[in-house]
Coordinates of C-alpha atoms in Angstrom, one line a residue:
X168 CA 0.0 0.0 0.0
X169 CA 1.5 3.0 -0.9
X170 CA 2.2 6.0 2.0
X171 CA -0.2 8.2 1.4
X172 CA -3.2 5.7 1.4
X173 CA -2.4 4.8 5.0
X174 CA -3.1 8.0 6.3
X175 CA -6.3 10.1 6.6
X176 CA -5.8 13.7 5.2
X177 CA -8.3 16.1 7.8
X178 CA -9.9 17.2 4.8
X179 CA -11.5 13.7 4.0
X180 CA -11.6 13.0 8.0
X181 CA -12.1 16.1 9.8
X182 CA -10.9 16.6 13.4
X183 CA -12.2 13.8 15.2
X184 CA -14.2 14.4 18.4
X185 CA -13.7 11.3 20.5
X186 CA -11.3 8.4 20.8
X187 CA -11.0 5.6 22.9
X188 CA -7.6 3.6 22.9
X189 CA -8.1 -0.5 23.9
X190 CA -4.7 -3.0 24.5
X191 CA -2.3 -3.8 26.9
X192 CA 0.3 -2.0 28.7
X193 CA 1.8 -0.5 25.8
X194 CA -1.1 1.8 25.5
X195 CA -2.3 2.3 28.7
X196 CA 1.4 3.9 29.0
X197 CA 3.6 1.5 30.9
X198 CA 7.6 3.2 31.4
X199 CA 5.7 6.5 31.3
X200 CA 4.8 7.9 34.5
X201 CA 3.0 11.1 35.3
X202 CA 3.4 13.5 37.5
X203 CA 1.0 11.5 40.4
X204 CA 2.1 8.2 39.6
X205 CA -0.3 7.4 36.8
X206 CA 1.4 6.6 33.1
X207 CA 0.6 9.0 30.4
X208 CA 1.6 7.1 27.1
X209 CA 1.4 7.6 24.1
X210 CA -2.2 6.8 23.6
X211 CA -2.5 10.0 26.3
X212 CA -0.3 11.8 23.9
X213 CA -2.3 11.0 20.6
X214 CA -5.1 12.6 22.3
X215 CA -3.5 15.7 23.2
X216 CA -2.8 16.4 19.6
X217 CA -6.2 15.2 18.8
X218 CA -8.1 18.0 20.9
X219 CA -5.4 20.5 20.0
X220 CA -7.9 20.5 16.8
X221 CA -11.1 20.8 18.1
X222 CA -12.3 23.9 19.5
X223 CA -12.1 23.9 23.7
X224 CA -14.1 21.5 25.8
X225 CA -15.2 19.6 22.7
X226 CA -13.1 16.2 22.4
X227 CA -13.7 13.0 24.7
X228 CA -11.3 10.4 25.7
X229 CA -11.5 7.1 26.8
X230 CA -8.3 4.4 27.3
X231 CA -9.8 1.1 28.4
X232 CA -6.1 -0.8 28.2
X233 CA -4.6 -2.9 31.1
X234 CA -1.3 -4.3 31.6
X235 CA -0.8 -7.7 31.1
X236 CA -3.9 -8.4 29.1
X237 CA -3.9 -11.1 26.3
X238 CA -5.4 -10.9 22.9
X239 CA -9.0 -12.8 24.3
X240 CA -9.4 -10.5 27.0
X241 CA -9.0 -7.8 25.2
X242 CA -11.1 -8.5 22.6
X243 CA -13.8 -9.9 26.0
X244 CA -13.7 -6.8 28.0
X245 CA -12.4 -3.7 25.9
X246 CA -14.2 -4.2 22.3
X247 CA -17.5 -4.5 23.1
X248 CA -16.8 -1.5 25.8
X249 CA -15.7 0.5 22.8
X250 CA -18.2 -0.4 20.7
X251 CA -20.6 0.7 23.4
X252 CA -19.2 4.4 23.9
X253 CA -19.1 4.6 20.1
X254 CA -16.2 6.8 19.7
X255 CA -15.1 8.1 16.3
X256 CA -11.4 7.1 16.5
X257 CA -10.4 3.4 18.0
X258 CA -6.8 2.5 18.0
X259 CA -6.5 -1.2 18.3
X260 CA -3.1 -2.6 19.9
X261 CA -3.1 -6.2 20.4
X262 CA -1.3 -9.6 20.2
X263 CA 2.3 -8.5 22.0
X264 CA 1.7 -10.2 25.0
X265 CA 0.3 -13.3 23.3
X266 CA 3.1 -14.1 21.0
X267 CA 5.8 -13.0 24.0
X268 CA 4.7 -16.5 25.4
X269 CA 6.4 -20.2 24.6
X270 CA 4.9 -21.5 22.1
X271 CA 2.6 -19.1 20.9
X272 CA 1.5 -19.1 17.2
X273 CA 1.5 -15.8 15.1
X274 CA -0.8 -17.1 12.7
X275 CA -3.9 -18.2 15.6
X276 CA -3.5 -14.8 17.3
X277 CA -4.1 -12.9 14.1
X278 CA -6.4 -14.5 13.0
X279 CA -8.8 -13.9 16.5
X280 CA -7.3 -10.2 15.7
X281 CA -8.6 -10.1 12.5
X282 CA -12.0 -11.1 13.5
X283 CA -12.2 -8.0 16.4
X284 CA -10.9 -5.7 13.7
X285 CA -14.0 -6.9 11.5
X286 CA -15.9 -6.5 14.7
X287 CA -15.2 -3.4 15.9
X288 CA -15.5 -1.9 11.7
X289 CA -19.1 -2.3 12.1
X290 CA -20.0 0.1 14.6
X291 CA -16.8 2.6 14.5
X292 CA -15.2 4.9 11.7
X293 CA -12.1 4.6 11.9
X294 CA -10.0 1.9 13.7
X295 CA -6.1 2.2 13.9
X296 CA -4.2 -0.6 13.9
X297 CA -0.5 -1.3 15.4
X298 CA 2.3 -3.2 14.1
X299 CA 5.3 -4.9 16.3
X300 CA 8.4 -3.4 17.1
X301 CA 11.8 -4.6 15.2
X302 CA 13.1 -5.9 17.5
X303 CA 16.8 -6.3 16.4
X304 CA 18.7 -4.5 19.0
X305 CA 16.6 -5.2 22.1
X306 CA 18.1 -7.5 24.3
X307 CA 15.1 -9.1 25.9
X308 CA 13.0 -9.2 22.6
X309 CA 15.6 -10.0 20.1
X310 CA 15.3 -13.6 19.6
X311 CA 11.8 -13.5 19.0
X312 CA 12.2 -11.3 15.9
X313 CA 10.9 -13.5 13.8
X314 CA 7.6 -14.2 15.5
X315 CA 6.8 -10.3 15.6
X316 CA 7.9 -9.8 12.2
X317 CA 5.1 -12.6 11.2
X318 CA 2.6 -10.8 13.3
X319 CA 3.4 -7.8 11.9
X320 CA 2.6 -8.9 8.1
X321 CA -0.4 -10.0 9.3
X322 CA -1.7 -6.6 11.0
X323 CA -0.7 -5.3 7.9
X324 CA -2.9 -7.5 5.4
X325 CA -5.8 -7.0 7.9
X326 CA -5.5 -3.3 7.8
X327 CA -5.6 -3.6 3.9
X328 CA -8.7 -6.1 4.4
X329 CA -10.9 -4.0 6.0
X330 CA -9.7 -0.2 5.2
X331 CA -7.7 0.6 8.5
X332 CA -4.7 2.9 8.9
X333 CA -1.8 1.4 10.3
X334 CA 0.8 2.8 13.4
X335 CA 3.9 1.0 11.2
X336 CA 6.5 0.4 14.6
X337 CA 8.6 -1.5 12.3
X338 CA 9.5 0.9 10.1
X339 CA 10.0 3.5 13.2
X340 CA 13.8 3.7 13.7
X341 CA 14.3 5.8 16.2
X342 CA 12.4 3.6 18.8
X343 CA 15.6 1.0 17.9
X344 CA 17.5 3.3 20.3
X345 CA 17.7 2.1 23.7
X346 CA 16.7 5.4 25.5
X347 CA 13.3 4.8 23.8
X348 CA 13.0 1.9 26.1
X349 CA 12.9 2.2 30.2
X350 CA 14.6 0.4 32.6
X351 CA 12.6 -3.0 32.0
X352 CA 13.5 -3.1 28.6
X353 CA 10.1 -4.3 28.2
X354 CA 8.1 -0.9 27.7
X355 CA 9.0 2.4 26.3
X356 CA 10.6 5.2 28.3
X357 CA 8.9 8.8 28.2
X358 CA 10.5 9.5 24.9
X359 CA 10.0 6.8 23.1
X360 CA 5.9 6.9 23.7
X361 CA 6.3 10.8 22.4
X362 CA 7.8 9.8 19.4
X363 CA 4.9 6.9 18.7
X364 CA 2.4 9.7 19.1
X365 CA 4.0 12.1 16.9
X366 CA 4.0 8.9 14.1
X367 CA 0.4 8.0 15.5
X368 CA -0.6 11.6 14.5
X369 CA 1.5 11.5 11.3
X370 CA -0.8 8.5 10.4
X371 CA -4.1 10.5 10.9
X372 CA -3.4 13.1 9.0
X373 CA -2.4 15.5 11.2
X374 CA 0.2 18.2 11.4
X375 CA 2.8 17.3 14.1
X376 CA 5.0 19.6 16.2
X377 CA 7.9 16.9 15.6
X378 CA 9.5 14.5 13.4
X379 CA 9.2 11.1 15.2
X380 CA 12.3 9.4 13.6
X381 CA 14.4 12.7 13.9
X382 CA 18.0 11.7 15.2
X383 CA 18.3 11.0 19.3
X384 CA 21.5 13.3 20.8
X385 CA 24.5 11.8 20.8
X386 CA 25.6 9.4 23.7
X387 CA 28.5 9.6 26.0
X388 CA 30.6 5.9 25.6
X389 CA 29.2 3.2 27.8
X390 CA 31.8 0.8 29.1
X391 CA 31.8 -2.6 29.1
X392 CA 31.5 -2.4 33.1
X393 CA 28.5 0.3 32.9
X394 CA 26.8 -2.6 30.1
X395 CA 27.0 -5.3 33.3
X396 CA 25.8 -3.2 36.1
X397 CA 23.3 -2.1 33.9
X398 CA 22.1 -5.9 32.9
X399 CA 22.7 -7.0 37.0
X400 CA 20.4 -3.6 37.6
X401 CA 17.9 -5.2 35.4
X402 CA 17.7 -9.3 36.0
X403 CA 16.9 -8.0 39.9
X404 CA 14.8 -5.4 39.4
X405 CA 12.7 -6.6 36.0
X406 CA 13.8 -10.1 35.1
X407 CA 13.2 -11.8 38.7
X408 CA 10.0 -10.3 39.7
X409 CA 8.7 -10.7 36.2
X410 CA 9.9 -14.7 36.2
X411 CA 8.4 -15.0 39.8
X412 CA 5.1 -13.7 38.5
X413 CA 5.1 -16.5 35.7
X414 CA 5.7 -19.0 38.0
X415 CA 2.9 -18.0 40.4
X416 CA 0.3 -17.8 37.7
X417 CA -0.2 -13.5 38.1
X418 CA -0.5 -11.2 36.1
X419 CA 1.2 -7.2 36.2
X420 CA -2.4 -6.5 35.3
X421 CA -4.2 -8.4 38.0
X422 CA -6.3 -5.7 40.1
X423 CA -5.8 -2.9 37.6
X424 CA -8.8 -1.3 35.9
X425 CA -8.6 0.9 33.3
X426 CA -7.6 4.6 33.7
X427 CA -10.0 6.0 31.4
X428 CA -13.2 4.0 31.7
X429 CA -15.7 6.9 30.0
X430 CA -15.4 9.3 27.0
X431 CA -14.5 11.9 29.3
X432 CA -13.1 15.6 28.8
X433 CA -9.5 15.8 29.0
X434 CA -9.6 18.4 31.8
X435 CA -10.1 15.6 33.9
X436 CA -6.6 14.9 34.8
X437 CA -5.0 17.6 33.7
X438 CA -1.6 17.8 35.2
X439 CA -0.9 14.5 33.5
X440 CA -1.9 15.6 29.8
X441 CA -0.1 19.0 30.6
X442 CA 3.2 17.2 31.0
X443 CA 2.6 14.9 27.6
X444 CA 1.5 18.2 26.0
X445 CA 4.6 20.2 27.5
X446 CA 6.8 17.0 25.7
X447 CA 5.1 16.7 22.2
X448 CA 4.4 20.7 21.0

């Protein structure tokens, strides 16, 4: 598909009055912390430059995503919530956590994504779609290139089924940095959700204060000795609890309701959408 026909121009779309985001950690903004402890995201962020377009008090958001929630459940207990607040603008991020286990098959979980997608088409305008990272030059992630690569070609062909733009991570080099990830190296850091929003924005259409794959500042050397202490830093902090939490059955998400639950003004937590604003204009 060529570039231009993944994105809506706002003179076939105009600005879009309500959103509701739906997924897993990565959108409810997991490694992006606000100023009161809630994560912002870049879901949060979208929406910022979303309402930047309407006049004031006149756009609604909703994000319905919890951590640690596999494709089913999100399709269970977010879709048909979406479908119910009927929002003009879904984006639809889905599948990571399912093919991060053993044994998982690419091909199964898109095809139960494919049938939301087709779900969620039937009652909602326009549904944005995300691809997987390339994973290349993240440690934790690396080895299962290949699986996200296959997932990734499938988002790809549904969004072509069924008319969806697509949020291509993929293609998005500068989140191959390693300050786009936090300490976990599971979920992005602060800058690394900007710079999804800005492409998330890029993808609707709209005119953004910042090129998302514009080059990172440079780096002081890291030593082989900083590497280490960074990777013992990590296994005790991230890899341990997380590996505890597989073998007891739990979930990061258990107990954790969504932060957004209603198409609601973004006034209503302003001092967190200030900040994302603050880092995206």
């Amino acid at each position: 598909m060529a570039e231009d026909s993944k994105k809506i121009s706002s003179r076939e779309s105009g600005p879009f009055g309500s959103y509701a985001a739906i997924g897993d950690s990565f959108t409810e903004g997991v490694g992006d912390p606000g100023p009161d402890g809630t994560f912002i995201g870049w879901a949060d962020r979208l929406a910022v430059l979303l309402s930047d377009r309407r006049p004031e008090h006149d756009f609604r958001y909703a994000n319905l995503a919890v951590r640690g929630r596999l494709l089913d459940q999100i399709v269970a207990e977010q879709v048909p919530r979406a479908k119910e607040l009927g929002p003009d603008l879904v984006t639809f991020c889905a599948g990571g956590n399912d093919i991060l286990r053993p044994g998982s098959d690419p091909d199964a979980v898109a095809e139960r994504y494919a049938a939301a997608v087709a779900d969620l088409k039937e009652s909602v305008g326009t549904v944005l779609l995300c691809t997987g990272f390339d994973t290349r030059d993240i440690p934790v992630l690396r080895h299962l290139r290949g699986k996200i690569a296959t997932y990734t070609a499938h988002v790809r062909a549904i969004a072509d089924q069924y008319g969806c733009p697509v949020l291509d991570l993929w293609s998005l080099k500068s989140v191959q940095d390693r300050r786009a990830w936090s300490d976990d190296r599971l979920h992005l850091s602060p800058d690394g959700h900007t710079r999804v929003a800005l492409r998330a924005g890029q993808v609707l259409g709209l005119d953004v204060p910042a090129e998302p794959d514009q080059p990172w500042p440079p780096e002081a050397a890291r030593t082989a000795a900083d590497a280490r202490r960074e990777t013992i830093h990590w296994a005790r902090e991230h890899l341990v609890p997380w590996i505890g939490r597989r073998l007891r059955g739990e979930s990061s998400g258990d107990h954790v309701t969504a932060k957004r639950p209603e198409l609601a003004l973004l006034e209503a937590d302003a001092a967190a959408l200030a900040e994302a604003a603050a880092s995206i204009r």
